[in-house]
Amino acid sequence: MDIKALLRDHPGWLDHLESLGGIDVQFPRDPVAELLRLAVPHEDVNGVVSTLPERGTPQWWLVERCVHSLVAAMGLVERGPAFPDRLPPELGPYVFTHVFLGALPYTRGYHRERGVPEAVSWATFTDLGRTMAAHRRRHGGPGLHAPWWFALHARGLMYDLGRLQFERTRLGRTTAEGVARAGLPVAPGDAALAVHVPDSKGPMTPEACDAAFARARAFFARHFPEERPRVVTCHSWLLDDQLARYLPAGSNIVAFQRRFHLLHRFEGSDMLAFVLGADAYGPELPRRTRLERAIADHLAAGGTWYGRAGWLPL
């Protein structure tokens, strides 16, 4: 297998990998137990294990350098490696699963250095399995949806703190200007937290969200005291205030929106993919829930759904 020929459509990424040397990669002694602990879907476990690359093979070269790329950016909030979303099918569907499995000992070591509790580490890592399940729902087969997403976890930037996940990040120019206009003295590049809402952890009740935000305040003050983030940001379809026209005033989504000072809208909402769990839809959208009916009715009336930015003080 000629890895470099297969990656010819990703020349920048290939150049990056070629610039890296080798690194020690150790897969778990009991990969099945580890994969189950990572919430990898049962139907994928055998496939992941049977395709683990062997040392000296082209596949090992690729995995080893991808792991090295993650380790080189461990803990750094600055932009990390930009893994391609899709790779040639000849490489198989589990390349990035192997990469993150190989990087896990390094991420766990970073967590230990920061004093991150084991329970938080493993709750965070189970997003690997959820991301594989999302790929299967959306595409009907094995793989890892949006590898860049779990790269945030593998580099020590993302943490699961109950109902919500929090990412160590920095304020962009537009968001920082919006926050500053409200009177909070911040600037582009200041430390911040970005909140994310997993779609598979039950209702996002106000009580569950309150508990997650409280945990975040204590967690980052303790484990990353040098960063001192002052705001939490959110960029999501969940903040599209058009939803309030369709949902009850007491709905969890509307309650979540009310936490935030809303800023700019942006195109490219991923609402349909998150709510319906697929990237392709028939001519008739499902109307099984109030949210699905709201989405379908708004689109049928000629409306457009947006993503929206928001912030709240930490």
mmCIF file of C-alpha atoms in Angstrom:
data_model
loop_
_atom_site.group_PDB
_atom_site.id
_atom_site.type_symbol
_atom_site.label_atom_id
_atom_site.label_comp_id
_atom_site.label_asym_id
_atom_site.label_seq_id
_atom_site.Cartn_x
_atom_site.Cartn_y
_atom_site.Cartn_z
ATOM 1 C CA MET A 1 0.000 0.000 0.000
ATOM 2 C CA ASP A 2 1.388 3.391 -1.039
ATOM 3 C CA ILE A 3 0.166 5.713 1.726
ATOM 4 C CA LYS A 4 1.652 8.813 0.165
ATOM 5 C CA ALA A 5 -0.046 8.168 -3.156
ATOM 6 C CA LEU A 6 -3.365 7.616 -1.392
ATOM 7 C CA LEU A 7 -2.988 10.946 0.421
ATOM 8 C CA ARG A 8 -2.184 12.969 -2.688
ATOM 9 C CA ASP A 9 -5.488 14.867 -2.315
ATOM 10 C CA HIS A 10 -4.291 16.151 1.074
ATOM 11 C CA PRO A 11 -0.842 17.549 0.230
ATOM 12 C CA GLY A 12 -0.656 19.953 3.177
ATOM 13 C CA TRP A 13 -1.509 17.252 5.672
ATOM 14 C CA LEU A 14 0.920 14.810 4.052
ATOM 15 C CA ASP A 15 3.710 17.405 4.238
ATOM 16 C CA HIS A 16 2.913 17.859 7.920
ATOM 17 C CA LEU A 17 3.086 14.112 8.603
ATOM 18 C CA GLU A 18 6.332 13.719 6.663
ATOM 19 C CA SER A 19 7.912 16.461 8.783
ATOM 20 C CA LEU A 20 7.365 14.392 11.936
ATOM 21 C CA GLY A 21 9.555 11.591 13.201
ATOM 22 C CA GLY A 22 8.405 8.421 14.856
ATOM 23 C CA ILE A 23 6.926 8.173 18.321
ATOM 24 C CA ASP A 24 6.264 5.279 20.660
ATOM 25 C CA VAL A 25 2.746 3.968 20.053
ATOM 26 C CA GLN A 26 1.371 1.347 22.414
ATOM 27 C CA PHE A 27 -2.069 -0.101 21.812
ATOM 28 C CA PRO A 28 -3.838 -1.514 24.880
ATOM 29 C CA ARG A 29 -3.045 -5.055 25.939
ATOM 30 C CA ASP A 30 -6.774 -5.786 26.057
ATOM 31 C CA PRO A 31 -8.147 -3.666 23.213
ATOM 32 C CA VAL A 32 -11.675 -5.088 23.492
ATOM 33 C CA ALA A 33 -12.026 -4.014 27.120
ATOM 34 C CA GLU A 34 -10.590 -0.598 26.308
ATOM 35 C CA LEU A 35 -12.931 -0.066 23.365
ATOM 36 C CA LEU A 36 -15.957 -1.007 25.440
ATOM 37 C CA ARG A 37 -14.842 1.419 28.133
ATOM 38 C CA LEU A 38 -14.664 4.080 25.409
ATOM 39 C CA ALA A 39 -18.299 3.332 24.491
ATOM 40 C CA VAL A 40 -17.342 2.103 21.016
ATOM 41 C CA PRO A 41 -20.436 0.488 19.462
ATOM 42 C CA HIS A 42 -20.409 -3.294 19.802
ATOM 43 C CA GLU A 43 -20.789 -3.746 16.058
ATOM 44 C CA ASP A 44 -17.485 -1.887 15.542
ATOM 45 C CA VAL A 45 -15.334 -3.567 18.190
ATOM 46 C CA ASN A 46 -14.274 -6.599 16.130
ATOM 47 C CA GLY A 47 -13.516 -4.428 13.111
ATOM 48 C CA VAL A 48 -11.308 -2.054 15.095
ATOM 49 C CA VAL A 49 -9.366 -4.885 16.727
ATOM 50 C CA SER A 50 -8.901 -6.977 13.584
ATOM 51 C CA THR A 51 -7.475 -4.011 11.646
ATOM 52 C CA LEU A 52 -5.024 -2.682 14.263
ATOM 53 C CA PRO A 53 -1.894 -1.914 12.228
ATOM 54 C CA GLU A 54 1.318 -3.855 12.717
ATOM 55 C CA ARG A 55 4.698 -2.218 13.203
ATOM 56 C CA GLY A 56 6.614 -1.645 10.017
ATOM 57 C CA THR A 57 3.557 -1.478 7.762
ATOM 58 C CA PRO A 58 2.465 1.623 5.806
ATOM 59 C CA GLN A 59 -0.614 1.828 8.029
ATOM 60 C CA TRP A 60 1.639 1.953 11.100
ATOM 61 C CA TRP A 61 3.622 4.811 9.537
ATOM 62 C CA LEU A 62 0.398 6.771 9.120
ATOM 63 C CA VAL A 63 -0.971 6.079 12.608
ATOM 64 C CA GLU A 64 2.385 6.729 14.278
ATOM 65 C CA ARG A 65 2.743 10.150 12.696
ATOM 66 C CA CYS A 66 -0.864 11.109 13.376
ATOM 67 C CA VAL A 67 -0.307 10.246 17.051
ATOM 68 C CA HIS A 68 2.895 12.298 17.017
ATOM 69 C CA SER A 69 0.967 15.224 15.559
ATOM 70 C CA LEU A 70 -1.540 15.075 18.424
ATOM 71 C CA VAL A 71 1.165 14.746 21.076
ATOM 72 C CA ALA A 72 3.088 17.705 19.657
ATOM 73 C CA ALA A 73 -0.009 19.865 20.167
ATOM 74 C CA MET A 74 -0.961 18.382 23.570
ATOM 75 C CA GLY A 75 -2.533 20.987 25.820
ATOM 76 C CA LEU A 76 -1.966 23.835 23.366
ATOM 77 C CA VAL A 77 -5.030 25.962 22.710
ATOM 78 C CA GLU A 78 -3.532 27.212 19.467
ATOM 79 C CA ARG A 79 -4.688 25.555 16.292
ATOM 80 C CA GLY A 80 -3.766 21.883 16.165
ATOM 81 C CA PRO A 81 -3.515 19.321 13.356
ATOM 82 C CA ALA A 82 -6.303 19.571 10.789
ATOM 83 C CA PHE A 83 -7.219 15.935 10.230
ATOM 84 C CA PRO A 84 -9.149 15.399 6.976
ATOM 85 C CA ASP A 85 -12.805 14.434 7.442
ATOM 86 C CA ARG A 86 -12.603 11.717 4.801
ATOM 87 C CA LEU A 87 -9.762 9.469 3.726
ATOM 88 C CA PRO A 88 -9.446 7.097 0.759
ATOM 89 C CA PRO A 89 -11.525 3.955 1.347
ATOM 90 C CA GLU A 90 -8.434 1.791 0.823
ATOM 91 C CA LEU A 91 -7.275 2.889 4.284
ATOM 92 C CA GLY A 92 -10.373 1.400 5.886
ATOM 93 C CA PRO A 93 -12.944 3.007 8.187
ATOM 94 C CA TYR A 94 -11.007 2.759 11.448
ATOM 95 C CA VAL A 95 -7.809 4.720 10.777
ATOM 96 C CA PHE A 96 -8.658 7.569 13.119
ATOM 97 C CA THR A 97 -10.024 5.221 15.766
ATOM 98 C CA HIS A 98 -6.586 3.555 15.764
ATOM 99 C CA VAL A 99 -4.929 6.971 15.961
ATOM 100 C CA PHE A 100 -6.918 8.045 19.010
ATOM 101 C CA LEU A 101 -6.469 4.657 20.668
ATOM 102 C CA GLY A 102 -2.718 5.056 20.204
ATOM 103 C CA ALA A 103 -2.783 8.622 21.536
ATOM 104 C CA LEU A 104 -4.834 7.757 24.615
ATOM 105 C CA PRO A 105 -1.872 6.942 26.924
ATOM 106 C CA TYR A 106 -0.400 10.376 26.168
ATOM 107 C CA THR A 107 -3.709 12.126 26.830
ATOM 108 C CA ARG A 108 -4.161 10.234 30.089
ATOM 109 C CA GLY A 109 -0.640 11.267 31.083
ATOM 110 C CA TYR A 110 -1.481 14.904 30.391
ATOM 111 C CA HIS A 111 -4.658 14.602 32.469
ATOM 112 C CA ARG A 112 -2.661 13.132 35.360
ATOM 113 C CA GLU A 113 -0.154 15.994 35.178
ATOM 114 C CA ARG A 114 -3.071 18.418 35.491
ATOM 115 C CA GLY A 115 -4.715 16.457 38.283
ATOM 116 C CA VAL A 116 -7.828 15.698 36.251
ATOM 117 C CA PRO A 117 -9.899 13.064 38.082
ATOM 118 C CA GLU A 118 -10.071 9.641 36.454
ATOM 119 C CA ALA A 119 -13.868 9.846 36.307
ATOM 120 C CA VAL A 120 -13.699 13.055 34.255
ATOM 121 C CA SER A 121 -11.040 11.572 31.969
ATOM 122 C CA TRP A 122 -13.068 8.502 31.104
ATOM 123 C CA ALA A 123 -16.333 10.423 30.760
ATOM 124 C CA THR A 124 -14.517 12.662 28.284
ATOM 125 C CA PHE A 125 -12.968 9.785 26.336
ATOM 126 C CA THR A 126 -16.325 8.031 25.794
ATOM 127 C CA ASP A 127 -17.055 10.671 23.187
ATOM 128 C CA LEU A 128 -14.981 8.454 20.883
ATOM 129 C CA GLY A 129 -17.721 5.818 20.916
ATOM 130 C CA ARG A 130 -20.474 8.423 20.594
ATOM 131 C CA THR A 131 -18.721 9.910 17.575
ATOM 132 C CA MET A 132 -18.463 6.497 15.944
ATOM 133 C CA ALA A 133 -22.151 5.902 16.631
ATOM 134 C CA ALA A 134 -22.955 9.275 15.044
ATOM 135 C CA HIS A 135 -21.054 8.243 11.910
ATOM 136 C CA ARG A 136 -23.036 5.019 11.662
ATOM 137 C CA ARG A 137 -26.360 6.888 12.110
ATOM 138 C CA ARG A 138 -25.512 9.490 9.504
ATOM 139 C CA HIS A 139 -23.763 7.342 6.909
ATOM 140 C CA GLY A 140 -25.051 3.838 7.534
ATOM 141 C CA GLY A 141 -21.642 2.240 8.070
ATOM 142 C CA PRO A 142 -18.471 2.206 10.197
ATOM 143 C CA GLY A 143 -16.203 5.174 10.640
ATOM 144 C CA LEU A 144 -15.522 8.191 12.830
ATOM 145 C CA HIS A 145 -17.584 11.315 12.305
ATOM 146 C CA ALA A 146 -15.566 14.570 12.087
ATOM 147 C CA PRO A 147 -12.153 13.355 13.358
ATOM 148 C CA TRP A 148 -11.176 16.947 14.193
ATOM 149 C CA TRP A 149 -13.778 16.832 16.975
ATOM 150 C CA PHE A 150 -12.219 14.031 19.013
ATOM 151 C CA ALA A 151 -8.791 15.522 18.343
ATOM 152 C CA LEU A 152 -9.849 18.234 20.832
ATOM 153 C CA HIS A 153 -10.355 15.557 23.486
ATOM 154 C CA ALA A 154 -7.116 13.772 22.600
ATOM 155 C CA ARG A 155 -5.132 17.031 22.921
ATOM 156 C CA GLY A 156 -6.506 17.851 26.381
ATOM 157 C CA LEU A 157 -8.780 20.691 25.298
ATOM 158 C CA MET A 158 -12.252 19.149 25.821
ATOM 159 C CA TYR A 159 -13.760 17.953 29.095
ATOM 160 C CA ASP A 160 -17.059 16.274 29.909
ATOM 161 C CA LEU A 161 -18.544 17.801 33.051
ATOM 162 C CA GLY A 162 -21.999 16.278 33.325
ATOM 163 C CA ARG A 163 -24.668 17.278 30.852
ATOM 164 C CA LEU A 164 -22.356 19.671 29.005
ATOM 165 C CA GLN A 165 -18.866 19.616 27.571
ATOM 166 C CA PHE A 166 -16.406 22.484 27.859
ATOM 167 C CA GLU A 167 -13.524 23.302 25.527
ATOM 168 C CA ARG A 168 -10.500 25.397 26.396
ATOM 169 C CA THR A 169 -10.334 28.035 23.702
ATOM 170 C CA ARG A 170 -9.640 31.705 22.958
ATOM 171 C CA LEU A 171 -11.959 34.529 22.029
ATOM 172 C CA GLY A 172 -12.173 35.353 18.343
ATOM 173 C CA ARG A 173 -12.306 38.950 17.210
ATOM 174 C CA THR A 174 -16.041 39.166 16.490
ATOM 175 C CA THR A 175 -17.087 37.472 19.716
ATOM 176 C CA ALA A 176 -14.615 39.486 21.805
ATOM 177 C CA GLU A 177 -15.949 42.730 20.338
ATOM 178 C CA GLY A 178 -19.510 41.701 21.153
ATOM 179 C CA VAL A 179 -18.595 40.837 24.745
ATOM 180 C CA ALA A 180 -16.637 44.107 25.141
ATOM 181 C CA ARG A 181 -19.613 46.125 23.935
ATOM 182 C CA ALA A 182 -21.554 44.677 26.871
ATOM 183 C CA GLY A 183 -18.967 46.113 29.251
ATOM 184 C CA LEU A 184 -16.753 43.138 30.056
ATOM 185 C CA PRO A 185 -13.070 44.001 29.523
ATOM 186 C CA VAL A 186 -11.940 41.275 27.128
ATOM 187 C CA ALA A 187 -9.897 41.216 23.952
ATOM 188 C CA PRO A 188 -9.363 38.838 21.027
ATOM 189 C CA GLY A 189 -7.108 35.990 22.075
ATOM 190 C CA ASP A 190 -8.184 35.999 25.719
ATOM 191 C CA ALA A 191 -8.785 32.611 27.325
ATOM 192 C CA ALA A 192 -12.394 31.417 27.223
ATOM 193 C CA LEU A 193 -14.456 28.278 27.463
ATOM 194 C CA ALA A 194 -16.700 27.038 24.668
ATOM 195 C CA VAL A 195 -19.705 25.007 25.771
ATOM 196 C CA HIS A 196 -20.982 22.071 23.713
ATOM 197 C CA VAL A 197 -24.211 20.132 24.145
ATOM 198 C CA PRO A 198 -23.963 16.385 23.402
ATOM 199 C CA ASP A 199 -27.078 14.972 21.785
ATOM 200 C CA SER A 200 -27.038 11.646 23.632
ATOM 201 C CA LYS A 201 -27.001 12.523 27.332
ATOM 202 C CA GLY A 202 -30.673 12.965 28.115
ATOM 203 C CA PRO A 203 -32.712 16.151 28.534
ATOM 204 C CA MET A 204 -30.668 19.317 29.006
ATOM 205 C CA THR A 205 -32.794 20.495 31.913
ATOM 206 C CA PRO A 206 -31.957 23.810 33.587
ATOM 207 C CA GLU A 207 -30.906 21.909 36.693
ATOM 208 C CA ALA A 208 -28.506 19.669 34.757
ATOM 209 C CA CYS A 209 -27.025 22.673 32.958
ATOM 210 C CA ASP A 210 -26.678 24.625 36.210
ATOM 211 C CA ALA A 211 -24.726 21.722 37.682
ATOM 212 C CA ALA A 212 -22.450 21.498 34.612
ATOM 213 C CA PHE A 213 -21.644 25.225 34.633
ATOM 214 C CA ALA A 214 -20.910 25.050 38.361
ATOM 215 C CA ARG A 215 -18.569 22.112 37.806
ATOM 216 C CA ALA A 216 -16.829 23.994 34.983
ATOM 217 C CA ARG A 217 -16.116 27.022 37.187
ATOM 218 C CA ALA A 218 -14.484 24.833 39.823
ATOM 219 C CA PHE A 219 -12.783 22.427 37.394
ATOM 220 C CA PHE A 220 -10.916 24.961 35.260
ATOM 221 C CA ALA A 221 -9.999 27.165 38.232
ATOM 222 C CA ARG A 222 -8.376 24.125 39.837
ATOM 223 C CA HIS A 223 -6.762 22.346 36.897
ATOM 224 C CA PHE A 224 -5.926 25.294 34.576
ATOM 225 C CA PRO A 225 -5.531 28.197 37.032
ATOM 226 C CA GLU A 226 -3.178 30.136 34.769
ATOM 227 C CA GLU A 227 -5.803 30.659 32.062
ATOM 228 C CA ARG A 228 -8.531 32.468 34.067
ATOM 229 C CA PRO A 229 -11.316 32.456 31.429
ATOM 230 C CA ARG A 230 -13.951 35.129 32.075
ATOM 231 C CA VAL A 231 -16.638 34.038 29.640
ATOM 232 C CA VAL A 232 -18.264 30.941 28.211
ATOM 233 C CA THR A 233 -19.140 31.083 24.525
ATOM 234 C CA CYS A 234 -21.493 28.989 22.440
ATOM 235 C CA HIS A 235 -21.778 28.775 18.654
ATOM 236 C CA SER A 236 -24.730 26.534 17.868
ATOM 237 C CA TRP A 237 -28.049 26.014 16.155
ATOM 238 C CA LEU A 238 -29.470 25.759 19.671
ATOM 239 C CA LEU A 239 -29.121 29.549 19.997
ATOM 240 C CA ASP A 240 -31.182 30.380 16.894
ATOM 241 C CA ASP A 241 -33.819 32.549 18.556
ATOM 242 C CA GLN A 242 -36.326 31.663 15.833
ATOM 243 C CA LEU A 243 -36.879 28.438 17.781
ATOM 244 C CA ALA A 244 -38.665 30.437 20.493
ATOM 245 C CA ARG A 245 -41.529 31.069 18.046
ATOM 246 C CA TYR A 246 -42.300 27.370 17.871
ATOM 247 C CA LEU A 247 -41.312 25.917 21.235
ATOM 248 C CA PRO A 248 -43.039 26.419 24.600
ATOM 249 C CA ALA A 249 -41.622 29.166 26.779
ATOM 250 C CA GLY A 250 -40.646 26.537 29.339
ATOM 251 C CA SER A 251 -38.802 24.249 26.946
ATOM 252 C CA ASN A 252 -35.238 23.239 27.766
ATOM 253 C CA ILE A 253 -33.914 24.759 24.531
ATOM 254 C CA VAL A 254 -35.530 28.136 25.179
ATOM 255 C CA ALA A 255 -34.263 28.060 28.776
ATOM 256 C CA PHE A 256 -30.753 27.335 27.485
ATOM 257 C CA GLN A 257 -30.949 30.253 25.038
ATOM 258 C CA ARG A 258 -31.960 32.645 27.804
ATOM 259 C CA ARG A 259 -28.686 32.048 29.599
ATOM 260 C CA PHE A 260 -26.748 33.749 26.825
ATOM 261 C CA HIS A 261 -26.216 37.225 25.484
ATOM 262 C CA LEU A 262 -26.892 36.542 21.810
ATOM 263 C CA LEU A 263 -24.488 37.826 19.163
ATOM 264 C CA HIS A 264 -24.216 37.332 15.409
ATOM 265 C CA ARG A 265 -25.960 34.726 13.297
ATOM 266 C CA PHE A 266 -24.011 32.561 10.903
ATOM 267 C CA GLU A 267 -24.927 30.406 7.932
ATOM 268 C CA GLY A 268 -24.504 26.656 7.760
ATOM 269 C CA SER A 269 -26.630 25.505 10.684
ATOM 270 C CA ASP A 270 -26.179 21.788 11.378
ATOM 271 C CA MET A 271 -29.577 21.588 13.049
ATOM 272 C CA LEU A 272 -30.998 18.944 10.714
ATOM 273 C CA ALA A 273 -28.026 16.624 11.114
ATOM 274 C CA PHE A 274 -28.082 16.888 14.906
ATOM 275 C CA VAL A 275 -31.828 16.625 15.380
ATOM 276 C CA LEU A 276 -32.597 14.032 12.717
ATOM 277 C CA GLY A 277 -29.301 12.164 12.977
ATOM 278 C CA ALA A 278 -28.620 11.895 9.244
ATOM 279 C CA ASP A 279 -27.046 13.954 6.477
ATOM 280 C CA ALA A 280 -29.609 13.032 3.817
ATOM 281 C CA TYR A 281 -33.379 13.396 4.002
ATOM 282 C CA GLY A 282 -36.356 12.517 1.879
ATOM 283 C CA PRO A 283 -38.866 15.052 0.569
ATOM 284 C CA GLU A 284 -40.836 14.872 3.828
ATOM 285 C CA LEU A 285 -39.088 15.678 7.083
ATOM 286 C CA PRO A 286 -40.208 13.702 10.140
ATOM 287 C CA ARG A 287 -42.668 15.356 12.537
ATOM 288 C CA ARG A 288 -42.494 12.962 15.473
ATOM 289 C CA THR A 289 -41.574 15.541 18.117
ATOM 290 C CA ARG A 290 -42.363 19.190 18.761
ATOM 291 C CA LEU A 291 -38.828 20.139 17.708
ATOM 292 C CA GLU A 292 -39.052 18.160 14.459
ATOM 293 C CA ARG A 293 -42.388 19.779 13.686
ATOM 294 C CA ALA A 294 -40.914 23.216 14.364
ATOM 295 C CA ILE A 295 -38.012 22.532 11.996
ATOM 296 C CA ALA A 296 -40.269 21.216 9.230
ATOM 297 C CA ASP A 297 -42.888 23.982 9.562
ATOM 298 C CA HIS A 298 -40.288 26.741 9.453
ATOM 299 C CA LEU A 299 -38.645 25.325 6.333
ATOM 300 C CA ALA A 300 -42.024 24.699 4.674
ATOM 301 C CA ALA A 301 -42.880 28.382 5.199
ATOM 302 C CA GLY A 302 -39.710 29.372 3.319
ATOM 303 C CA GLY A 303 -37.645 30.077 6.417
ATOM 304 C CA THR A 304 -33.965 29.363 7.009
ATOM 305 C CA TRP A 305 -32.335 28.055 10.167
ATOM 306 C CA TYR A 306 -29.106 29.618 11.348
ATOM 307 C CA GLY A 307 -26.416 29.046 13.883
ATOM 308 C CA ARG A 308 -25.898 31.787 16.435
ATOM 309 C CA ALA A 309 -23.132 32.922 18.731
ATOM 310 C CA GLY A 310 -23.677 33.777 22.352
ATOM 311 C CA TRP A 311 -21.794 34.313 25.588
ATOM 312 C CA LEU A 312 -22.278 34.397 29.313
ATOM 313 C CA PRO A 313 -19.959 35.407 32.152
ATOM 314 C CA LEU A 314 -18.199 32.530 33.839
#
